[in-house]
């Protein structure tokens, strides 16, 4: 594996899922692989799980880790080419990425969507500029349009908990007052569309995701209908793609409750976290045995380790 930016960088999903499960069984089996290798974790946005799980995975593989919060620990970075840098950004990504690439064997970057300019966000400017100028492999720690390490952890979790070969998986929009990116939902669609599953995406009208991510998933505007017989309910809020970055509704009837979970076939509830309790999903659901959110977050370590192992093997 050279870079890990999206599903397209994966050679074989089942092998990668198995690598994650192997790492979970034996975390230190490949400790020599990362010896004397350094990963730089570059954050433009906050994180709990991604930061800790990727650091832990790198350490399990024997790597050194350098972490940096852009704009707090470092200078603010200009991304656009040919600009007159007379604003608040003191350094251009051309130099910054190239310098980071001299200190690190792998660079991992988190940079969320701005949600103001769809064309700009969907061009993945930050990730592509780091890829262009760092001169070393780049790993996506959640970009404007995707969160592939999360999606791999989700696939590992579904593999562990599925009770039938072809489970019914439902991605449901959840209410939220703040505009949030589409990245987790996009990525979940992209990855689940490559698994053997009955896949349904449900959301209010106006929240359709970009067609290239929805693919062949069935879209329903009726959440109750979508939940019927489901094995997995994956909750996530996202802002509108069509009316880009806008909150069109906060309809509380889309919150996942135990009554909604009763429509499923003893389905499991998943969410990437962080989650706002009793706004997106009730305490009763999150605190029930049907919730997999902690197992899912724990699997972020094994998802990151499987990917880092693949990238290290390609160095
Ligand atoms: N799910 C996830 O990426 O969590 P963090 O934003 O805390 O890293």
Coordinates of C-alpha atoms and ligand atoms in Angstrom, one line a residue:
X1 CA 0.0 0.0 0.0
X2 CA 1.5 3.4 -1.0
X3 CA -1.1 5.8 0.3
X4 CA -4.3 5.3 2.3
X5 CA -6.7 8.1 1.3
X6 CA -9.8 6.2 0.2
X7 CA -11.2 2.8 -0.6
X8 CA -9.4 2.8 -3.9
X9 CA -6.1 2.4 -2.1
X10 CA -7.2 -1.0 -0.8
X11 CA -6.1 -4.1 -2.8
X12 CA -8.4 -6.6 -1.0
X13 CA -10.9 -5.6 1.7
X14 CA -11.3 -9.1 3.2
X15 CA -7.5 -9.4 3.6
X16 CA -7.3 -6.0 5.3
X17 CA -10.2 -6.9 7.7
X18 CA -8.4 -10.1 8.5
X19 CA -5.1 -8.2 9.1
X20 CA -7.1 -6.0 11.6
X21 CA -8.4 -9.1 13.4
X22 CA -4.9 -10.7 13.4
X23 CA -3.5 -7.5 15.0
X24 CA -6.2 -7.7 17.6
X25 CA -5.2 -11.2 18.5
X26 CA -1.5 -10.5 18.5
X27 CA -0.8 -6.8 18.7
X28 CA 3.0 -7.0 18.9
X29 CA 3.7 -9.7 16.2
X30 CA 5.1 -7.1 13.8
X31 CA 7.0 -4.9 16.2
X32 CA 10.2 -5.0 14.2
X33 CA 8.5 -3.7 11.0
X34 CA 8.4 -0.1 12.3
X35 CA 11.7 -0.1 14.0
X36 CA 13.5 3.2 13.4
X37 CA 10.6 4.5 11.3
X38 CA 8.6 7.6 12.2
X39 CA 5.0 8.6 11.6
X40 CA 3.9 12.3 11.8
X41 CA 0.3 12.8 12.9
X42 CA -0.9 16.2 11.6
X43 CA -4.2 17.5 13.0
X44 CA -6.1 20.5 11.6
X45 CA -9.1 19.5 13.8
X46 CA -9.8 17.9 17.2
X47 CA -9.7 14.2 17.8
X48 CA -9.9 11.6 20.6
X49 CA -10.1 8.2 18.9
X50 CA -8.2 8.9 15.8
X51 CA -5.3 10.5 17.6
X52 CA -4.9 7.8 20.3
X53 CA -5.7 4.7 18.2
X54 CA -3.3 5.7 15.4
X55 CA -0.5 6.5 18.0
X56 CA -1.1 3.2 19.7
X57 CA -1.1 1.2 16.5
X58 CA 2.1 2.8 15.4
X59 CA 3.7 2.0 18.7
X60 CA 2.5 -1.6 18.5
X61 CA 4.4 -1.7 15.2
X62 CA 7.6 -0.3 16.9
X63 CA 7.3 3.1 15.3
X64 CA 8.2 6.6 16.7
X65 CA 5.3 9.1 16.7
X66 CA 5.4 12.8 16.3
X67 CA 2.2 14.7 16.7
X68 CA 1.3 18.2 15.7
X69 CA -1.8 20.5 15.8
X70 CA -1.6 22.8 12.8
X71 CA -2.2 26.5 13.7
X72 CA -1.6 25.8 17.5
X73 CA 1.7 24.0 17.6
X74 CA 2.7 25.1 14.1
X75 CA 2.2 28.0 11.8
X76 CA -1.1 28.3 9.9
X77 CA -0.8 26.7 6.5
X78 CA -1.7 28.2 3.1
X79 CA -3.1 25.5 0.7
X80 CA -3.7 27.4 -2.6
X81 CA -1.0 27.7 -5.2
X82 CA 0.1 31.2 -6.4
X83 CA -1.6 33.2 -3.7
X84 CA -0.2 36.4 -2.2
X85 CA 0.3 35.3 1.4
X86 CA -0.8 38.5 3.0
X87 CA -3.3 36.9 5.4
X88 CA -3.0 35.0 8.6
X89 CA -1.3 31.9 7.1
X90 CA 2.4 32.2 7.7
X91 CA 3.6 29.1 5.8
X92 CA 2.8 27.4 2.5
X93 CA 2.0 23.7 2.4
X94 CA 4.7 23.3 -0.3
X95 CA 7.4 23.9 2.3
X96 CA 5.6 22.5 5.3
X97 CA 4.6 19.2 3.8
X98 CA 8.1 18.8 2.2
X99 CA 9.8 19.5 5.6
X100 CA 7.5 17.1 7.5
X101 CA 8.3 14.5 4.9
X102 CA 12.0 14.9 5.7
X103 CA 11.4 14.1 9.4
X104 CA 8.8 11.3 8.8
X105 CA 8.6 8.0 6.9
X106 CA 4.7 8.2 6.8
X107 CA 2.6 11.3 7.3
X108 CA -1.1 11.1 8.5
X109 CA -3.4 14.1 8.2
X110 CA -6.8 15.1 9.5
X111 CA -8.5 18.0 7.8
X112 CA -12.3 18.4 7.9
X113 CA -14.5 20.0 5.3
X114 CA -15.0 23.7 5.6
X115 CA -18.7 23.2 4.5
X116 CA -18.8 26.6 2.7
X117 CA -17.6 25.6 -0.8
X118 CA -18.6 22.1 -2.0
X119 CA -16.3 22.2 -5.0
X120 CA -13.3 23.1 -2.9
X121 CA -14.1 20.5 -0.2
X122 CA -14.7 17.7 -2.7
X123 CA -11.4 18.5 -4.4
X124 CA -9.7 17.3 -1.2
X125 CA -7.2 20.2 -1.3
X126 CA -5.4 19.5 2.0
X127 CA -4.9 15.7 1.4
X128 CA -3.9 16.2 -2.2
X129 CA -1.4 18.9 -1.4
X130 CA 0.3 16.8 1.3
X131 CA 0.3 13.9 -1.2
X132 CA 1.9 16.1 -3.8
X133 CA 4.6 17.7 -1.6
X134 CA 5.4 15.4 1.3
X135 CA 7.3 12.8 -0.8
X136 CA 6.3 10.0 1.6
X137 CA 3.1 7.9 2.0
X138 CA 0.0 9.8 3.2
X139 CA -2.7 8.4 5.5
X140 CA -6.2 10.0 5.7
X141 CA -7.2 10.5 9.4
X142 CA -10.5 12.1 8.1
X143 CA -10.6 14.4 5.2
X144 CA -13.2 16.7 3.7
X145 CA -15.1 13.8 2.1
X146 CA -13.9 10.5 3.7
X147 CA -12.9 8.8 6.9
X148 CA -11.5 5.5 5.7
X149 CA -9.8 4.4 9.0
X150 CA -13.2 4.7 10.6
X151 CA -14.9 2.7 7.8
X152 CA -12.3 -0.1 8.1
X153 CA -12.9 -0.3 11.9
X154 CA -16.7 -0.4 11.1
X155 CA -16.2 -3.3 8.6
X156 CA -14.1 -5.1 11.2
X157 CA -16.8 -4.6 13.8
X158 CA -19.6 -5.8 11.5
X159 CA -17.5 -8.9 10.6
X160 CA -17.1 -9.7 14.3
X161 CA -20.8 -9.2 15.2
X162 CA -22.8 -10.3 12.1
X163 CA -25.0 -13.3 12.6
X164 CA -25.8 -14.0 9.0
X165 CA -23.6 -14.1 5.9
X166 CA -25.4 -11.2 4.2
X167 CA -26.5 -8.8 6.9
X168 CA -29.0 -5.9 6.5
X169 CA -27.1 -2.7 7.3
X170 CA -28.8 0.6 7.6
X171 CA -27.1 4.0 7.6
X172 CA -29.5 6.5 9.2
X173 CA -29.2 10.3 9.4
X174 CA -29.6 11.6 13.0
X175 CA -30.7 15.1 14.1
X176 CA -28.2 17.7 15.1
X177 CA -28.2 21.5 15.4
X178 CA -24.7 22.0 14.0
X179 CA -23.7 21.5 10.3
X180 CA -21.4 18.4 10.2
X181 CA -19.4 17.0 7.3
X182 CA -20.6 14.2 5.1
X183 CA -17.2 12.4 5.4
X184 CA -18.1 9.5 7.7
X185 CA -21.4 8.8 5.9
X186 CA -19.8 9.0 2.5
X187 CA -17.0 6.7 3.5
X188 CA -19.3 4.2 5.2
X189 CA -21.3 4.0 2.0
X190 CA -18.1 3.6 -0.1
X191 CA -16.9 0.7 2.0
X192 CA -20.1 -1.1 2.7
X193 CA -20.9 -1.0 -1.0
X194 CA -17.9 -3.3 -1.4
X195 CA -19.1 -5.9 1.2
X196 CA -21.8 -8.6 0.8
X197 CA -24.7 -6.8 2.5
X198 CA -28.3 -5.5 2.0
X199 CA -27.5 -1.8 2.3
X200 CA -30.1 0.9 3.0
X201 CA -29.4 4.6 3.5
X202 CA -32.2 6.5 5.2
X203 CA -32.5 10.3 5.8
X204 CA -35.0 13.2 5.4
X205 CA -35.5 14.6 1.9
X206 CA -32.8 17.1 1.1
X207 CA -30.0 15.0 2.8
X208 CA -29.1 12.8 -0.2
X209 CA -25.4 12.1 -0.2
X210 CA -23.3 12.4 -3.4
X211 CA -24.3 9.7 -5.9
X212 CA -20.7 8.5 -6.3
X213 CA -20.8 7.4 -2.6
X214 CA -24.4 6.1 -2.4
X215 CA -23.7 3.8 -5.4
X216 CA -26.2 0.9 -5.5
X217 CA -27.5 1.4 -1.9
X218 CA -31.3 1.6 -1.5
X219 CA -32.3 5.1 -0.3
X220 CA -35.4 5.5 1.8
X221 CA -36.9 8.7 3.3
X222 CA -38.9 6.5 5.8
X223 CA -36.7 5.6 8.7
X224 CA -39.2 3.1 10.3
X225 CA -39.5 1.2 7.0
X226 CA -35.7 1.2 6.6
X227 CA -35.1 -0.2 10.1
X228 CA -37.4 -3.3 9.6
X229 CA -35.4 -6.5 10.0
X230 CA -32.0 -4.7 10.2
X231 CA -28.9 -6.4 11.7
X232 CA -27.0 -3.1 12.1
X233 CA -28.1 0.5 12.5
X234 CA -25.3 2.9 11.8
X235 CA -26.3 6.4 13.0
X236 CA -24.6 9.6 11.9
X237 CA -25.6 13.2 11.3
X238 CA -24.5 15.1 8.2
X239 CA -25.4 18.4 6.7
X240 CA -27.0 18.8 3.2
X241 CA -24.9 18.0 0.2
X242 CA -27.3 19.6 -2.3
X243 CA -27.8 22.8 -0.2
X244 CA -24.2 22.5 0.8
X245 CA -23.3 22.6 4.4
X246 CA -26.8 23.6 5.6
X247 CA -29.0 22.2 8.4
X248 CA -32.4 21.8 6.8
X249 CA -34.1 20.2 9.7
X250 CA -33.5 19.1 13.3
X251 CA -36.5 16.7 13.3
X252 CA -36.2 14.9 16.7
X253 CA -38.3 12.0 15.3
X254 CA -35.2 10.8 13.6
X255 CA -33.4 10.2 16.9
X256 CA -32.7 6.5 17.5
X257 CA -34.8 5.2 20.4
X258 CA -35.4 1.7 21.8
X259 CA -38.8 1.7 20.1
X260 CA -37.0 2.2 16.7
X261 CA -34.5 -0.5 17.6
X262 CA -37.5 -2.9 18.2
X263 CA -38.2 -2.7 14.5
X264 CA -34.9 -4.3 13.8
X265 CA -34.0 -8.0 14.0
X266 CA -32.3 -7.6 17.4
X267 CA -30.1 -5.2 15.5
X268 CA -26.9 -3.6 16.8
X269 CA -26.4 0.1 17.1
X270 CA -23.2 1.7 15.7
X271 CA -21.9 5.3 15.8
X272 CA -18.3 6.5 15.1
X273 CA -18.4 8.8 18.2
X274 CA -18.4 11.4 19.6
X275 CA -22.2 11.3 20.0
X276 CA -24.6 13.7 21.6
X277 CA -26.8 11.6 24.0
X278 CA -30.6 12.1 23.8
X279 CA -30.3 14.3 20.7
X280 CA -29.1 11.7 18.2
X281 CA -29.7 8.5 20.2
X282 CA -31.2 7.8 23.6
X283 CA -29.3 6.8 26.7
X284 CA -31.4 3.6 26.7
X285 CA -30.0 2.5 23.3
X286 CA -26.4 3.6 24.0
X287 CA -26.3 1.9 27.4
X288 CA -28.0 -1.3 26.1
X289 CA -26.2 -4.5 25.0
X290 CA -27.3 -3.7 21.5
X291 CA -24.9 -0.8 21.3
X292 CA -21.5 -1.5 19.7
X293 CA -20.0 2.0 20.0
X294 CA -17.2 1.1 22.4
X295 CA -16.3 -2.1 20.5
X296 CA -16.3 -0.1 17.3
X297 CA -14.0 2.6 18.8
X298 CA -11.7 -0.1 20.2
X299 CA -11.4 -1.5 16.7
X300 CA -9.9 1.8 15.5
X301 CA -6.6 0.6 16.9
X302 CA -6.7 -2.6 14.8
X303 CA -7.9 -0.7 11.7
X304 CA -5.0 1.7 12.0
X305 CA -2.5 -1.1 12.6
X306 CA -3.6 -3.1 9.5
X307 CA -3.2 0.0 7.4
X308 CA 0.1 1.0 8.9
X309 CA 1.5 -2.5 8.4
X310 CA 0.5 -2.4 4.7
X311 CA 2.2 1.0 4.2
X312 CA 5.3 0.0 6.1
X313 CA 5.6 -3.2 4.0
X314 CA 5.6 -0.9 0.9
X315 CA 8.4 1.4 2.1
Ligands
LIG1 N1 -14.6 8.7 15.3 C1 -13.5 9.5 15.3 O1 -12.9 9.8 14.3 O2 -13.3 10.1 16.5 P1 -12.4 11.3 16.8 O3 -12.9 12.5 16.0 O4 -12.4 11.5 18.3 O5 -11.0 11.0 16.3

